[in-house]
Tab-separated table of C-alpha atoms and ligand atoms in Angstrom:
chain	number	residue	atom	x	y	z
A	1400	MET	CA	20.507	-32.780	-24.935
A	1401	GLN	CA	17.375	-31.013	-23.706
A	1402	LYS	CA	14.240	-31.723	-25.686
A	1403	PRO	CA	13.047	-28.782	-27.798
A	1404	LYS	CA	9.907	-27.138	-26.402
A	1405	VAL	CA	7.187	-26.602	-28.978
A	1406	THR	CA	3.831	-24.978	-28.219
A	1407	VAL	CA	1.031	-25.438	-30.735
A	1408	ILE	CA	-2.040	-23.220	-30.472
A	1409	GLY	CA	-4.781	-24.455	-32.747
A	1410	SER	CA	-7.702	-26.647	-33.698
A	1411	ILE	CA	-8.743	-30.095	-32.547
A	1412	ASN	CA	-11.255	-31.953	-34.755
A	1413	MET	CA	-12.823	-35.334	-35.199
A	1414	ASP	CA	-12.309	-36.308	-38.847
A	1415	MET	CA	-15.199	-38.120	-40.558
A	1416	VAL	CA	-13.528	-39.696	-43.543
A	1417	THR	CA	-15.349	-41.252	-46.483
A	1418	ALA	CA	-13.378	-42.927	-49.252
A	1419	THR	CA	-14.957	-42.809	-52.694
A	1420	SER	CA	-13.896	-43.616	-56.246
A	1421	ARG	CA	-14.786	-40.113	-57.439
A	1422	ILE	CA	-16.232	-36.808	-56.160
A	1423	PRO	CA	-20.052	-36.655	-56.435
A	1424	GLY	CA	-21.448	-33.926	-58.670
A	1425	LYS	CA	-24.044	-31.300	-57.608
A	1426	GLY	CA	-27.281	-33.041	-56.566
A	1427	GLU	CA	-25.740	-36.502	-57.047
A	1428	THR	CA	-25.737	-39.365	-54.514
A	1429	LEU	CA	-22.816	-41.782	-54.626
A	1430	ILE	CA	-22.168	-44.973	-52.671
A	1431	GLY	CA	-18.884	-44.595	-50.762
A	1432	ASP	CA	-16.187	-47.277	-50.465
A	1433	GLY	CA	-15.643	-46.981	-46.686
A	1434	PHE	CA	-15.963	-44.747	-43.621
A	1435	ASN	CA	-13.652	-44.029	-40.674
A	1436	MET	CA	-13.659	-41.636	-37.740
A	1437	VAL	CA	-10.149	-40.521	-36.703
A	1438	PRO	CA	-8.649	-37.664	-34.674
A	1439	GLY	CA	-7.570	-34.594	-36.621
A	1440	GLY	CA	-7.530	-30.809	-36.678
A	1441	LYS	CA	-4.515	-28.924	-37.946
A	1442	GLY	CA	-3.425	-27.875	-34.448
A	1443	ALA	CA	-3.738	-31.360	-32.966
A	1444	ASN	CA	-2.067	-32.959	-35.998
A	1445	GLN	CA	0.922	-30.613	-35.844
A	1446	ALA	CA	1.245	-31.201	-32.098
A	1447	VAL	CA	1.215	-34.997	-32.576
A	1448	ALA	CA	3.763	-34.770	-35.409
A	1449	ALA	CA	6.152	-32.761	-33.221
A	1450	ALA	CA	5.636	-35.070	-30.212
A	1451	HIS	CA	6.415	-38.171	-32.322
A	1452	LEU	CA	9.685	-36.516	-33.316
A	1453	GLY	CA	10.774	-36.169	-29.713
A	1454	ALA	CA	9.817	-32.613	-28.736
A	1455	ASP	CA	8.104	-31.567	-25.504
A	1456	VAL	CA	4.813	-30.419	-26.982
A	1457	ASN	CA	2.063	-28.387	-25.338
A	1458	LEU	CA	-1.185	-27.952	-27.227
A	1459	ILE	CA	-3.446	-25.025	-26.362
A	1460	GLY	CA	-6.921	-25.578	-27.804
A	1461	ARG	CA	-10.482	-26.542	-26.944
A	1462	VAL	CA	-12.825	-29.474	-27.340
A	1463	GLY	CA	-16.588	-29.708	-26.853
A	1464	ASP	CA	-18.324	-31.174	-23.803
A	1465	ASP	CA	-19.431	-34.121	-25.946
A	1466	PRO	CA	-18.079	-37.693	-26.265
A	1467	PHE	CA	-15.753	-36.588	-29.102
A	1468	GLY	CA	-14.123	-34.116	-26.711
A	1469	ASP	CA	-13.103	-36.869	-24.288
A	1470	ILE	CA	-11.878	-39.170	-27.071
A	1471	LEU	CA	-9.828	-36.401	-28.711
A	1472	ARG	CA	-8.205	-35.320	-25.433
A	1473	GLU	CA	-7.395	-38.931	-24.475
A	1474	GLN	CA	-5.878	-39.600	-27.875
A	1475	LEU	CA	-3.610	-36.558	-27.597
A	1476	ILE	CA	-2.352	-37.816	-24.248
A	1477	LYS	CA	-1.647	-41.262	-25.781
A	1478	GLU	CA	0.343	-39.585	-28.541
A	1479	GLY	CA	2.539	-37.833	-25.983
A	1480	VAL	CA	1.099	-34.313	-26.216
A	1481	ILE	CA	0.752	-32.241	-23.010
A	1482	VAL	CA	-2.914	-31.191	-22.776
A	1483	THR	CA	-2.916	-28.850	-19.764
A	1484	GLY	CA	-4.114	-26.158	-22.188
A	1485	VAL	CA	-6.940	-28.255	-23.683
A	1486	GLU	CA	-10.200	-27.521	-21.850
A	1487	PRO	CA	-13.778	-28.441	-22.792
A	1488	VAL	CA	-16.327	-25.740	-23.660
A	1489	THR	CA	-19.709	-26.115	-21.942
A	1490	ASP	CA	-22.688	-26.570	-24.293
A	1491	GLU	CA	-20.532	-26.645	-27.397
A	1492	SER	CA	-19.680	-29.451	-29.805
A	1493	SER	CA	-16.162	-30.503	-30.686
A	1494	GLY	CA	-14.730	-29.425	-34.035
A	1495	VAL	CA	-15.600	-31.807	-36.844
A	1496	ALA	CA	-14.057	-32.216	-40.296
A	1497	THR	CA	-15.930	-33.934	-43.103
A	1498	ILE	CA	-13.326	-35.408	-45.438
A	1499	LEU	CA	-13.758	-36.999	-48.845
A	1500	LEU	CA	-10.869	-39.136	-50.019
A	1501	ALA	CA	-10.894	-39.636	-53.779
A	1502	GLU	CA	-8.503	-39.640	-56.719
A	1503	GLN	CA	-5.436	-39.781	-54.405
A	1504	ASP	CA	-6.367	-36.474	-52.748
A	1505	ASN	CA	-8.692	-35.058	-50.100
A	1506	ARG	CA	-11.443	-32.459	-49.839
A	1507	ILE	CA	-12.160	-31.081	-46.370
A	1508	MET	CA	-15.018	-29.118	-44.733
A	1509	VAL	CA	-14.425	-27.980	-41.150
A	1510	THR	CA	-17.155	-27.065	-38.637
A	1511	PRO	CA	-15.143	-25.352	-35.870
A	1512	GLY	CA	-17.466	-25.714	-32.829
A	1513	ALA	CA	-15.235	-25.477	-29.726
A	1514	ASN	CA	-12.286	-24.235	-31.804
A	1515	ASN	CA	-14.065	-20.861	-32.043
A	1516	HIS	CA	-13.592	-20.575	-28.271
A	1517	VAL	CA	-9.793	-20.485	-28.478
A	1518	THR	CA	-9.983	-16.748	-27.788
A	1519	PRO	CA	-7.165	-14.361	-26.794
A	1520	GLU	CA	-8.543	-14.411	-23.202
A	1521	TYR	CA	-8.422	-18.212	-23.118
A	1522	VAL	CA	-4.884	-18.399	-24.494
A	1523	ALA	CA	-3.713	-15.661	-22.099
A	1524	ARG	CA	-4.358	-18.114	-19.235
A	1525	TYR	CA	-1.503	-20.235	-20.606
A	1526	ARG	CA	1.026	-17.458	-21.166
A	1527	SER	CA	3.497	-19.168	-18.818
A	1528	ILE	CA	3.548	-22.220	-21.142
A	1529	ILE	CA	4.051	-20.043	-24.212
A	1530	LYS	CA	6.811	-18.081	-22.494
A	1531	GLN	CA	8.889	-21.243	-21.995
A	1532	SER	CA	8.656	-22.342	-25.638
A	1533	ASP	CA	11.557	-22.543	-28.072
A	1534	ILE	CA	9.060	-22.075	-30.891
A	1535	VAL	CA	5.313	-21.543	-31.327
A	1536	LEU	CA	3.273	-23.061	-34.150
A	1537	LEU	CA	-0.051	-21.588	-35.376
A	1538	GLN	CA	-2.618	-22.307	-38.111
A	1539	LEU	CA	-5.832	-20.535	-39.147
A	1540	GLU	CA	-8.593	-22.815	-37.773
A	1541	ILE	CA	-9.011	-20.677	-34.634
A	1542	PRO	CA	-10.077	-16.990	-34.472
A	1543	LEU	CA	-7.717	-14.566	-36.225
A	1544	GLN	CA	-7.708	-12.236	-33.180
A	1545	THR	CA	-6.075	-15.077	-31.242
A	1546	ILE	CA	-3.392	-15.496	-33.900
A	1547	GLU	CA	-2.731	-11.729	-33.673
A	1548	TYR	CA	-2.632	-11.844	-29.886
A	1549	VAL	CA	-0.194	-14.786	-29.789
A	1550	THR	CA	2.140	-13.358	-32.432
A	1551	GLY	CA	2.182	-10.013	-30.579
A	1552	TYR	CA	3.017	-11.732	-27.293
A	1553	CYS	CA	5.714	-13.934	-28.861
A	1554	ASN	CA	7.206	-10.933	-30.615
A	1555	GLN	CA	7.466	-9.112	-27.327
A	1556	GLU	CA	9.072	-12.186	-25.657
A	1557	GLY	CA	11.426	-12.936	-28.569
A	1558	ILE	CA	9.888	-16.358	-29.284
A	1559	PRO	CA	9.917	-17.459	-32.956
A	1560	VAL	CA	6.517	-18.166	-34.528
A	1561	ILE	CA	5.689	-20.362	-37.510
A	1562	LEU	CA	2.301	-19.546	-39.036
A	1563	ASN	CA	0.846	-22.238	-41.278
A	1564	PRO	CA	-1.812	-20.130	-43.069
A	1565	ALA	CA	-4.380	-22.886	-43.614
A	1566	PRO	CA	-7.193	-22.542	-44.429
A	1567	ALA	CA	-5.972	-19.411	-46.241
A	1568	GLN	CA	-7.345	-15.918	-45.652
A	1569	LEU	CA	-6.000	-12.450	-46.307
A	1570	LEU	CA	-3.532	-11.501	-43.562
A	1571	SER	CA	-2.663	-7.993	-42.413
A	1572	ASP	CA	0.783	-6.482	-42.826
A	1573	SER	CA	1.036	-6.076	-39.064
A	1574	LEU	CA	0.505	-9.811	-38.566
A	1575	LEU	CA	2.971	-10.777	-41.296
A	1576	ASP	CA	5.489	-8.366	-39.761
A	1577	MET	CA	5.290	-10.196	-36.433
A	1578	VAL	CA	5.558	-13.847	-37.543
A	1579	THR	CA	8.975	-15.376	-38.096
A	1580	PHE	CA	8.051	-17.867	-40.846
A	1581	VAL	CA	4.919	-18.478	-42.918
A	1582	THR	CA	4.384	-21.897	-44.510
A	1583	PRO	CA	1.719	-21.658	-47.254
A	1584	ASN	CA	1.267	-23.916	-50.245
A	1585	GLU	CA	1.340	-22.116	-53.600
A	1586	THR	CA	-2.370	-21.251	-53.631
A	1587	GLU	CA	-2.344	-20.078	-50.014
A	1588	ALA	CA	0.747	-17.936	-50.715
A	1589	LEU	CA	-1.303	-15.843	-53.170
A	1590	GLU	CA	-4.423	-15.702	-50.978
A	1591	ILE	CA	-2.722	-14.521	-47.791
A	1592	THR	CA	-0.899	-11.589	-49.368
A	1593	GLN	CA	-3.027	-10.888	-52.499
A	1594	ASN	CA	0.268	-10.379	-54.315
A	1595	ILE	CA	1.579	-7.832	-51.782
A	1596	THR	CA	5.338	-8.241	-51.814
A	1597	GLY	CA	7.833	-7.698	-49.027
A	1598	TYR	CA	7.453	-10.910	-47.053
A	1599	GLU	CA	9.336	-13.276	-49.384
A	1600	ASP	CA	12.111	-13.795	-46.833
A	1601	LYS	CA	9.620	-15.308	-44.383
A	1602	MET	CA	7.860	-17.569	-46.867
A	1603	ILE	CA	8.519	-21.291	-46.861
A	1604	VAL	CA	6.267	-22.383	-49.725
A	1605	THR	CA	5.355	-26.064	-49.998
A	1606	LEU	CA	5.117	-27.344	-53.584
A	1607	GLY	CA	3.810	-30.881	-52.999
A	1608	GLU	CA	6.121	-33.573	-54.326
A	1609	ALA	CA	8.279	-30.890	-55.950
A	1610	GLY	CA	9.465	-29.908	-52.467
A	1611	VAL	CA	9.725	-26.504	-50.839
A	1612	ARG	CA	10.756	-23.036	-52.009
A	1613	TYR	CA	12.283	-20.351	-49.794
A	1614	LYS	CA	14.614	-17.373	-50.108
A	1615	LEU	CA	18.107	-17.153	-48.746
A	1616	ASP	CA	20.192	-14.007	-49.245
A	1617	GLN	CA	17.631	-12.881	-51.862
A	1618	LYS	CA	18.151	-16.060	-53.879
A	1619	GLU	CA	15.441	-18.646	-54.386
A	1620	VAL	CA	16.279	-22.101	-53.005
A	1621	ILE	CA	14.306	-25.266	-53.800
A	1622	VAL	CA	14.630	-28.182	-51.402
A	1623	PRO	CA	13.324	-31.207	-53.359
A	1624	GLY	CA	10.661	-33.464	-51.862
A	1625	PHE	CA	10.677	-37.254	-51.681
A	1626	PRO	CA	8.163	-38.743	-54.135
A	1627	VAL	CA	6.295	-41.730	-52.642
A	1628	SER	CA	3.039	-43.545	-53.502
A	1629	PRO	CA	0.520	-42.043	-51.076
A	1630	VAL	CA	-2.192	-43.971	-49.253
A	1631	ASP	CA	-3.698	-40.803	-47.701
A	1632	THR	CA	-2.276	-37.283	-48.048
A	1633	THR	CA	-4.433	-35.844	-45.218
A	1634	GLY	CA	-2.135	-34.325	-42.605
A	1635	ALA	CA	0.997	-34.286	-44.799
A	1636	GLY	CA	1.205	-30.494	-44.475
A	1637	ASP	CA	0.671	-30.779	-40.730
A	1638	THR	CA	3.485	-33.323	-40.416
A	1639	PHE	CA	5.709	-30.980	-42.431
A	1640	ASN	CA	4.938	-28.076	-40.067
A	1641	GLY	CA	5.361	-30.106	-36.882
A	1642	ALA	CA	8.694	-31.482	-38.093
A	1643	LEU	CA	9.894	-28.082	-39.279
A	1644	ALA	CA	9.110	-26.613	-35.852
A	1645	VAL	CA	11.108	-29.359	-34.118
A	1646	ALA	CA	14.112	-28.953	-36.427
A	1647	LEU	CA	14.122	-25.146	-36.138
A	1648	ALA	CA	13.697	-25.357	-32.360
A	1649	LYS	CA	16.891	-27.467	-32.408
A	1650	ARG	CA	18.476	-24.576	-34.316
A	1651	GLU	CA	19.118	-26.544	-37.473
A	1652	GLU	CA	19.970	-24.622	-40.657
A	1653	MET	CA	16.888	-23.888	-42.767
A	1654	GLU	CA	17.804	-26.187	-45.665
A	1655	GLN	CA	18.459	-29.114	-43.355
A	1656	ALA	CA	15.279	-28.405	-41.368
A	1657	ILE	CA	13.190	-28.397	-44.558
A	1658	ARG	CA	14.771	-31.650	-45.775
A	1659	TYR	CA	13.914	-33.234	-42.428
A	1660	ALA	CA	10.325	-31.943	-42.609
A	1661	ASN	CA	9.991	-33.148	-46.231
A	1662	ALA	CA	11.082	-36.628	-45.165
A	1663	ALA	CA	8.610	-36.696	-42.246
A	1664	ALA	CA	5.784	-35.569	-44.568
A	1665	ALA	CA	6.677	-38.224	-47.181
A	1666	LEU	CA	6.534	-40.968	-44.544
A	1667	SER	CA	3.242	-39.654	-43.143
A	1668	VAL	CA	1.272	-40.247	-46.356
A	1669	LEU	CA	2.042	-43.975	-46.390
A	1670	HIS	CA	-0.739	-44.680	-43.850
A	1671	PHE	CA	-4.405	-43.806	-43.471
A	1672	GLY	CA	-5.559	-40.869	-41.307
A	1673	ALA	CA	-4.174	-37.406	-40.596
A	1674	GLN	CA	-2.238	-38.657	-37.560
A	1675	GLY	CA	-2.019	-42.285	-38.715
A	1676	GLY	CA	1.371	-42.290	-40.386
A	1677	MET	CA	3.261	-39.645	-38.451
A	1678	PRO	CA	6.812	-40.989	-38.088
A	1679	ASP	CA	9.155	-40.989	-35.097
A	1680	ALA	CA	12.624	-39.425	-35.217
A	1681	ALA	CA	14.431	-42.734	-35.897
A	1682	SER	CA	12.228	-43.487	-38.930
A	1683	VAL	CA	12.898	-40.035	-40.396
A	1684	GLU	CA	16.640	-40.365	-39.844
A	1685	ASN	CA	16.726	-43.855	-41.431
A	1686	PHE	CA	14.682	-42.645	-44.389
A	1687	LEU	CA	17.067	-39.714	-44.936
A	1688	LEU	CA	20.065	-42.037	-44.697
A	1689	GLU	CA	18.579	-44.484	-47.214
A	1690	ARG	CA	17.786	-41.665	-49.635
A	1691	LYS	CA	21.292	-40.247	-49.265
A	1692	GLN	CA	22.841	-43.636	-50.003
A	1693	ALA	CA	20.625	-43.996	-53.065
A	1694	GLU	CA	21.662	-40.543	-54.441
B	260	LIG	O1	-4.785	-30.765	-42.375
B	260	LIG	C1	-5.680	-31.819	-42.228
B	260	LIG	C2	-6.720	-31.461	-41.193
B	260	LIG	O2	-7.501	-30.398	-41.686
B	260	LIG	C3	-7.705	-32.559	-40.881
B	260	LIG	O3	-7.277	-33.403	-39.845
B	260	LIG	C4	-8.989	-31.801	-40.563
B	260	LIG	O4	-9.440	-31.937	-39.258
B	260	LIG	C5	-8.692	-30.344	-40.929
B	260	LIG	O5	-8.429	-29.573	-39.820
């Protein structure tokens, strides 16, 4: 069987991760428990997740012309992502995320740097890659005009688009009309539409351990998650999106695709780092089999 072709257009960051026992208050200095620098960025993470699961993955994005840029590009290649569409920006720094890990959760600040240069003009250079995709995956860490450009192009070419609206911002009706699926968490679901209704059929809402909610034939369906004891939840949503894209590109039914993505996300939180625990296809299949036998 031919490998599904997934194109991810999005951010590439270096994650600066500090683990701490609690979040410092305003004006407070705390001594952290440990520091690590690992590759991240929602675009890069989703591309790596999909590549681990056996898809042919192209990432279109940008890095800075700094040492991080080289490391991030090299790492993507090692993870099996095609980086033809990842070019450095002259005199610009790579995207950086400052992450605090505390109380079994994360808090993230992103400084976009080169990610701001993923413009419609830049992406247009790689239209031939996009045109060959079975599915396109987008997030909101690159300029919104680029998201609008890509969704317009994909719409015209009949290519399905998943938009993971993170970090959340209000989205226009015309954009929501053009995307095939939107994958917010509960908070993002409210922020992107400000309670405007009419897009429920496109919404695949992640509910953490409780699973995922979507609508089928006007009825709400909940696909339960797989509770695990997390080591690091950073990148769980990205693994979910990458896995969902692979399953939908293989034309799996929505419920089955979500179950697969839930399993991949559950496995991903068992290791440190956004890309650290992203599973391969065999691990996801074994996990699903074990859970089925235990049911
Ligand atoms: O979703 C997790 C990611 O968000 C991190 O890797 C960080 O870089 C930010 O983009």
